[in-house]
Short mmCIF file of C-alpha atoms (C1' of nucleotides) in Angstrom, two decimals:
data_model
loop_
_atom_site.label_atom_id
_atom_site.label_comp_id
_atom_site.label_asym_id
_atom_site.label_seq_id
_atom_site.Cartn_x
_atom_site.Cartn_y
_atom_site.Cartn_z
CA UNK T 1 6.89 27.37 1.61
CA UNK T 2 2.87 28.13 2.02
CA UNK T 3 1.32 27.31 5.01
CA UNK T 4 -1.97 27.05 6.59
CA UNK T 5 -3.93 25.57 9.33
CA UNK T 6 -7.24 23.42 8.71
CA UNK T 7 -10.00 23.63 11.66
CA UNK T 8 -10.90 19.77 12.34
CA UNK T 9 -13.94 20.43 12.90
CA UNK T 10 -14.35 21.77 9.17
CA UNK T 11 -13.66 18.29 8.17
CA UNK T 12 -17.17 15.97 8.94
CA UNK T 13 -15.83 13.11 10.73
CA UNK T 14 -12.25 14.45 11.53
CA UNK T 15 -9.12 13.11 11.15
CA UNK T 16 -6.26 10.23 12.51
CA UNK T 17 -3.20 11.79 10.90
CA UNK T 18 -0.79 8.80 12.70
CA UNK T 19 -3.89 6.02 11.84
CA UNK T 20 -4.54 7.05 7.85
CA UNK T 21 -0.36 7.46 7.15
CA UNK T 22 1.17 4.81 9.37
CA UNK T 23 -2.39 2.15 8.64
CA UNK T 24 0.02 0.60 5.81
CA UNK T 25 -1.99 1.61 2.74
CA UNK T 26 0.84 4.10 1.63
CA UNK T 27 4.31 3.77 1.99
CA UNK T 28 4.97 7.46 0.49
CA UNK T 29 5.15 9.11 3.69
CA UNK T 30 7.98 9.88 5.53
CA UNK T 31 8.32 11.35 9.03
CA UNK T 32 11.38 14.54 10.21
CA UNK T 33 12.23 12.38 13.53
CA UNK T 34 12.83 8.99 11.15
CA UNK T 35 10.69 7.16 12.78
CA UNK T 36 8.08 4.72 10.56
CA UNK T 37 5.60 1.97 12.31
CA UNK T 38 7.18 2.03 15.09
CA UNK T 39 4.15 2.91 17.08
CA UNK T 40 5.69 5.96 18.47
CA UNK T 41 3.37 9.13 18.45
CA UNK T 42 4.90 12.29 16.29
CA UNK T 43 7.15 14.50 18.74
CA UNK T 44 5.93 17.77 19.02
CA UNK T 45 7.28 19.71 15.85
CA UNK T 46 7.85 17.07 14.21
CA UNK T 47 5.93 16.53 10.79
CA UNK T 48 4.57 13.90 8.15
CA UNK T 49 5.95 14.61 4.86
CA UNK T 50 5.42 13.34 1.57
CA UNK T 51 7.83 14.39 -1.78
CA UNK T 52 6.36 13.09 -4.73
CA UNK T 53 5.32 15.15 -7.95
CA UNK T 54 8.39 17.16 -7.10
CA UNK T 55 6.48 18.73 -4.59
CA UNK T 56 7.04 18.82 -0.54
CA UNK T 57 3.83 18.60 1.81
CA UNK T 58 4.49 18.79 5.36
CA UNK T 59 1.61 17.82 7.65
CA UNK T 60 0.98 17.84 11.60
CA UNK T 61 -1.68 17.31 14.39
CA UNK T 62 -2.99 18.94 17.33
CA UNK T 63 -5.61 18.74 19.38
CA UNK T 64 -7.73 21.67 17.10
CA UNK T 65 -6.00 21.92 13.90
CA UNK T 66 -3.87 20.27 10.85
CA UNK T 67 -1.30 22.38 9.83
CA UNK T 68 0.92 22.13 7.06
CA UNK T 69 3.58 23.46 4.94
CA UNK T 70 4.67 23.53 1.60
CA UNK T 71 5.66 24.06 -2.04
CA UNK T 72 1.56 23.31 -2.69
CA UNK T 73 -1.24 24.57 -1.89
CA UNK T 74 -3.92 23.10 1.45
CA UNK T 75 -6.31 21.85 -2.06
CA UNK T 76 -3.38 19.34 -2.36
CA UNK T 77 -3.81 18.02 1.39
CA UNK T 78 -7.48 18.08 0.52
CA UNK T 79 -6.92 15.64 -1.91
CA UNK T 80 -3.94 13.63 -0.61
CA UNK T 81 -5.62 12.53 2.66
CA UNK T 82 -9.59 12.82 0.90
CA UNK T 83 -10.60 15.15 3.49
CA UNK T 84 -13.91 15.50 1.58
CA UNK T 85 -15.05 12.01 2.47
CA UNK T 86 -17.24 12.53 5.26
CA UNK T 87 -16.67 9.88 7.76
CA UNK T 88 -19.99 10.29 9.73
CA UNK T 89 -21.66 9.53 6.70
CA UNK T 90 -19.94 6.23 5.89
CA UNK T 91 -20.25 5.30 10.12
CA UNK T 92 -23.32 5.27 10.29
CA UNK T 93 -24.33 2.95 6.81
CA UNK T 94 -21.27 0.37 8.86
CA UNK T 95 -23.68 -2.71 9.62
CA UNK T 96 -20.96 -5.99 9.52
CA UNK T 97 -20.38 -6.80 13.56
CA UNK T 98 -16.87 -6.89 12.32
CA UNK T 99 -16.59 -3.70 10.71
CA UNK T 100 -18.44 -2.00 12.96
CA UNK T 101 -16.06 -2.88 15.72
CA UNK T 102 -13.08 -2.40 13.18
CA UNK T 103 -14.60 1.12 12.83
CA UNK T 104 -14.69 2.17 16.43
CA UNK T 105 -10.95 0.39 17.42
CA UNK T 106 -9.49 2.95 15.94
CA UNK T 107 -11.76 5.33 13.80
CA UNK T 108 -10.77 8.45 11.75
CA UNK T 109 -8.78 6.42 9.10
CA UNK T 110 -8.91 8.06 6.17
CA UNK T 111 -8.19 6.61 2.46
CA UNK T 112 -5.44 8.14 0.69
CA UNK T 113 -5.41 9.18 -2.82
CA UNK T 114 -1.79 8.68 -3.68
CA UNK T 115 0.11 10.08 -6.19
CA UNK T 116 -0.31 6.65 -9.19
CA UNK T 117 3.14 6.10 -10.36
CA UNK T 118 4.29 5.92 -6.81
CA UNK T 119 1.69 4.06 -5.45
CA UNK T 120 1.94 1.79 -8.49
CA UNK T 121 5.44 0.81 -7.73
CA UNK T 122 5.41 0.90 -4.01
CA UNK T 123 2.95 -1.91 -4.40
CA UNK T 124 4.53 -3.45 -6.56
CA UNK T 125 7.81 -3.00 -4.40
CA UNK T 126 5.01 -5.00 -1.50
CA UNK T 127 5.39 -8.62 -2.80
CA UNK T 128 5.47 -11.06 0.31
CA UNK T 129 6.72 -8.09 2.54
CA UNK T 130 6.34 -6.96 5.65
CA UNK T 131 4.81 -3.06 5.80
CA UNK T 132 7.95 -1.31 7.74
CA UNK T 133 10.55 -2.88 4.71
CA UNK T 134 8.08 -1.75 2.45
CA UNK T 135 8.37 1.51 3.29
CA UNK T 136 12.03 1.25 4.02
CA UNK T 137 12.48 0.73 0.66
CA UNK T 138 10.68 3.55 -0.78
CA UNK T 139 12.93 5.79 1.22
CA UNK T 140 15.83 3.83 0.21
CA UNK T 141 14.32 4.10 -3.90
CA UNK T 142 14.10 7.82 -2.98
CA UNK T 143 17.64 8.31 -2.06
CA UNK T 144 19.33 6.46 -4.42
CA UNK T 145 17.38 6.91 -7.51
CA UNK T 146 15.43 9.97 -7.36
CA UNK T 147 16.16 13.67 -7.65
CA UNK T 148 16.15 16.29 -4.58
CA UNK T 149 14.09 19.32 -3.78
CA UNK T 150 15.49 22.25 -1.38
CA UNK T 151 12.71 23.79 0.34
CA UNK T 152 12.70 26.23 3.65
CA UNK T 153 15.93 25.50 4.31
CA UNK T 154 16.06 21.86 4.14
CA UNK T 155 17.04 18.84 1.17
CA UNK T 156 14.40 16.70 0.42
CA UNK T 157 15.06 13.41 -1.77
CA UNK T 158 11.80 13.12 -4.22
CA UNK T 159 10.62 9.38 -5.29
CA UNK T 160 12.12 8.57 -8.43
CA UNK T 161 9.96 8.82 -11.53
CA UNK T 162 9.89 6.10 -14.33
CA UNK T 163 12.40 7.82 -16.50
CA UNK T 164 14.99 7.78 -13.58
CA UNK T 165 13.78 4.54 -12.90
CA UNK T 166 14.61 3.17 -16.71
CA UNK T 167 17.90 4.92 -16.88
CA UNK T 168 18.91 2.69 -13.71
CA UNK T 169 19.01 -1.31 -13.74
CA UNK T 170 17.48 -3.95 -12.31
CA UNK T 171 21.52 -4.78 -10.94
CA UNK T 172 21.58 -1.23 -9.03
CA UNK T 173 17.65 -1.17 -7.69
CA UNK T 174 18.64 -4.66 -6.39
CA UNK T 175 21.62 -3.52 -5.00
CA UNK T 176 20.73 -0.01 -3.59
CA UNK T 177 17.06 -0.23 -2.85
CA UNK T 178 17.34 -3.72 -1.19
CA UNK T 179 14.63 -4.85 -3.77
CA UNK T 180 15.57 -8.40 -4.61
CA UNK T 181 13.96 -10.68 -7.07
CA UNK T 182 11.48 -7.38 -7.19
CA UNK T 183 13.83 -5.24 -8.57
CA UNK T 184 13.23 -6.91 -12.85
CA UNK T 185 9.04 -5.90 -12.31
CA UNK T 186 10.00 -2.19 -11.03
CA UNK T 187 12.38 -2.42 -13.97
CA UNK T 188 10.59 -2.88 -16.55
CA UNK T 189 7.37 -1.61 -15.23
CA UNK T 190 9.29 2.10 -15.40
CA UNK T 191 9.79 0.84 -19.26
CA UNK T 192 6.76 0.25 -19.53
CA UNK T 193 4.94 3.75 -18.15
CA UNK T 194 7.65 5.00 -20.03
CA UNK T 195 6.88 4.46 -23.57
CA UNK T 196 3.23 4.59 -22.83
CA UNK T 197 3.08 7.45 -20.12
CA UNK T 198 0.05 9.33 -22.00
CA UNK T 199 -1.56 6.35 -22.10
CA UNK T 200 -1.85 4.62 -19.36
CA UNK T 201 -1.17 8.06 -16.69
CA UNK T 202 -4.28 9.50 -16.12
CA UNK T 203 -7.27 7.15 -16.02
CA UNK T 204 -9.81 9.45 -14.78
CA UNK T 205 -12.60 8.09 -16.85
CA UNK T 206 -12.11 4.90 -17.49
CA UNK T 207 -14.10 2.11 -15.61
CA UNK T 208 -13.17 0.01 -12.90
CA UNK T 209 -12.92 -2.87 -15.08
CA UNK T 210 -10.76 -1.38 -17.92
CA UNK T 211 -8.38 0.58 -15.30
CA UNK T 212 -7.47 -2.56 -13.75
CA UNK T 213 -6.92 -4.44 -16.89
CA UNK T 214 -4.56 -1.62 -17.94
CA UNK T 215 -2.90 -2.47 -14.69
CA UNK T 216 -2.62 -5.86 -14.72
CA UNK T 217 -0.46 -5.27 -18.02
CA UNK T 218 2.81 -3.84 -16.34
CA UNK T 219 4.84 -7.02 -14.88
CA UNK T 220 4.66 -7.45 -10.95
CA UNK T 221 1.18 -6.41 -10.61
CA UNK T 222 -1.25 -9.05 -9.89
CA UNK T 223 -5.12 -9.07 -8.50
CA UNK T 224 -3.74 -7.81 -5.51
CA UNK T 225 -1.38 -4.89 -6.22
CA UNK T 226 -3.54 -3.78 -8.72
CA UNK T 227 -6.93 -3.62 -6.38
CA UNK T 228 -4.28 -1.60 -4.12
CA UNK T 229 -3.93 1.04 -6.66
CA UNK T 230 -7.40 1.42 -7.65
CA UNK T 231 -8.16 2.04 -4.31
CA UNK T 232 -5.16 3.96 -2.72
CA UNK T 233 -4.61 5.72 -5.97
CA UNK T 234 -7.55 5.87 -8.34
CA UNK T 235 -10.25 6.47 -6.28
CA UNK T 236 -12.42 3.44 -6.98
CA UNK T 237 -13.52 3.18 -3.89
CA UNK T 238 -15.75 -0.12 -4.13
CA UNK T 239 -12.40 -2.06 -4.44
CA UNK T 240 -11.65 -5.06 -1.47
CA UNK T 241 -7.92 -6.08 -1.68
CA UNK T 242 -7.39 -9.25 -0.37
CA UNK T 243 -3.83 -10.21 1.07
CA UNK T 244 -2.35 -12.53 3.58
CA UNK T 245 -4.49 -10.99 6.70
CA UNK T 246 -8.14 -10.33 4.77
CA UNK T 247 -7.29 -14.17 3.43
CA UNK T 248 -6.89 -15.17 7.17
CA UNK T 249 -10.46 -12.99 8.38
CA UNK T 250 -12.11 -14.63 5.51
CA UNK T 251 -11.22 -17.93 6.43
CA UNK T 252 -11.86 -17.27 10.72
CA UNK T 253 -14.94 -15.23 10.33
CA UNK T 254 -16.33 -14.68 6.65
CA UNK T 255 -16.52 -18.84 5.79
CA UNK T 256 -19.29 -18.47 3.23
CA UNK T 257 -16.75 -15.44 1.18
CA UNK T 258 -14.28 -18.70 1.06
CA UNK T 259 -13.06 -19.42 -2.06
CA UNK T 260 -9.81 -20.43 -4.15
CA UNK T 261 -11.13 -17.78 -6.63
CA UNK T 262 -8.97 -13.82 -5.89
CA UNK T 263 -12.18 -12.81 -7.61
CA UNK T 264 -14.78 -14.66 -5.40
CA UNK T 265 -13.22 -13.65 -2.59
CA UNK T 266 -13.07 -9.86 -3.28
CA UNK T 267 -16.79 -9.22 -5.04
CA UNK T 268 -18.01 -11.60 -1.74
CA UNK T 269 -16.52 -8.87 0.44
CA UNK T 270 -17.42 -5.83 -1.86
CA UNK T 271 -21.12 -6.87 -1.59
CA UNK T 272 -20.94 -7.73 2.63
CA UNK T 273 -19.01 -4.20 3.17
CA UNK T 274 -21.14 -2.53 0.09
CA UNK T 275 -21.93 0.85 0.25
CA UNK T 276 -18.23 1.62 1.41
CA UNK T 277 -16.20 -1.75 1.16
CA UNK T 278 -12.57 0.55 0.09
CA UNK T 279 -13.09 1.64 3.57
CA UNK T 280 -14.50 -0.92 5.18
CA UNK T 281 -11.32 -3.01 4.19
CA UNK T 282 -9.15 -0.08 5.27
CA UNK T 283 -10.44 -0.39 8.64
CA UNK T 284 -10.14 -4.28 8.86
CA UNK T 285 -6.42 -4.50 7.42
CA UNK T 286 -5.89 -2.22 10.63
CA UNK T 287 -7.81 -3.65 12.97
CA UNK T 288 -6.77 -7.11 13.21
CA UNK T 289 -3.25 -6.52 11.80
CA UNK T 290 -2.63 -4.34 15.12
CA UNK T 291 -4.90 -6.99 17.32
CA UNK T 292 -2.70 -10.12 16.47
CA UNK T 293 0.70 -8.24 15.55
CA UNK T 294 0.72 -6.31 18.99
CA UNK T 295 2.04 -3.18 16.44
CA UNK T 296 0.81 0.03 16.09
"C1'" DG B 1 16.72 -22.57 11.48
"C1'" DA B 2 12.03 -22.18 10.56
"C1'" DC B 3 8.63 -19.32 9.52
"C1'" DC B 4 6.25 -15.36 7.74
"C1'" DA B 5 5.47 -10.40 5.14
"C1'" DG B 6 -0.37 -5.85 1.87
"C1'" DG B 7 2.33 -11.75 -3.76
"C1'" DT B 8 3.89 -12.29 -8.92
"C1'" DA B 9 5.25 -15.02 -12.56
"C1'" DG B 10 6.51 -19.38 -14.59
"C1'" DC B 11 5.27 -23.57 -15.56
"C1'" DA B 12 2.12 -28.03 -15.71
"C1'" DA B 13 -1.88 -30.73 -15.96
"C1'" DT J 1 -8.73 -21.95 -16.03
"C1'" DT J 2 -7.00 -23.83 -11.43
"C1'" DG J 3 -2.60 -25.26 -8.80
"C1'" DC J 4 1.88 -25.56 -7.73
"C1'" DT J 5 6.75 -23.83 -6.96
"C1'" DA J 6 10.71 -20.24 -6.62
"C1'" DC J 7 11.60 -15.99 -5.67
"C1'" DA J 8 15.42 -11.99 -2.06
"C1'" DT J 9 15.77 -10.20 2.23
"C1'" DG J 10 14.83 -8.61 6.71
"C1'" DG J 11 12.94 -9.46 11.34
"C1'" DT J 12 10.68 -12.74 14.91
#
DNA sequence: GACCAGGTAGCAA
DNA sequence: TTGCTACATGGT
C-alpha cells in the first residue's frame, strides 16, 4: 500500500471531500463506516474509498491535509478529484446571482473525474431514482458481480467490468442489484461495450458532439445520462445536464431558458453559466437539492 | 395509497 | 420532430 498527505494549501481554492463525493455527481465512492448520503460527517479514522479499475484508493480530510492510501499513487487522487482545477479562478468568474448563492452556500465542491465504464453504468441505473438508492445499487453491483481486491489486510469489492456484467443475465441483475427495468439497459450496454471496447473506451481526442453521439448509441442512455458521463467522466466541463431539479430551477428562476426541448434548455444554461457551466450546474444542483430536501 | 426520484424507449401523430 | 406513457423499486 502506498500512502501520503497533501497539504490543503497546495490545492487552489481547497476541497470539501464530503460535499464533493456526496453531492450526487458520483456513485462510485463508499465510506468505511457504511454511511452515505445520510448527512452524517465522516468519523475520525474512517475513509472514503473507491475500488474502480481493480485499484483501491482511500481518502480522508483533516483541517490541514488530504490523507490518502491505496494501491495507486497520489497522481490518481489529483486526477479523480480534479485537484488541479483552480476554484478561486472559477469563483472569480461567476456573475449569475443564483450561481453566486450556490457557490457561497457550499464552497470547495470539485467536479470528479470518474472512470468511463463505471460512470456510464451508474448513470444508466440512475433513471427515475433518488441518489441514495442509486448509490446502494452500485454497491450491490460491486458485491454481486464484481471481483474482489485485497489490500492492507482488508477485502474490497470492485465495480464489475462489462465482461462480468455481460456474463450475468438481465434477470440476475434485476434480482441481485434491484435494478428494476434498468437491468435490460445495463446488460445490453455491457454487451455493446464488450463488442467495441476499443472504439468507445477512451474518447480523449474526440469532440463533444461525436462523444455525445457515441454515448447515445448505448441502450439506456439519453440526453441527460450522456451529459453526465461527458461531464463527470470525459471532462467536458461546458456540459449542463438537465434533470428534474435543474428543470425546476429553470421554471422558477430562468424563465428565458424554459423550453420543451432538452437541448434548448441546456444550451441556454451553458451560455448563462459561462465560462464554467459544468461547475455551476454542480453547485446549483447541490444547492437546490439540499435546500428543498433538507438533505445533507 | 399517492407521489416522487439526477429518465429512457417505444410508440403515435 | 414533438408528445405521450409504461416502466421496477424504495422512501416519504
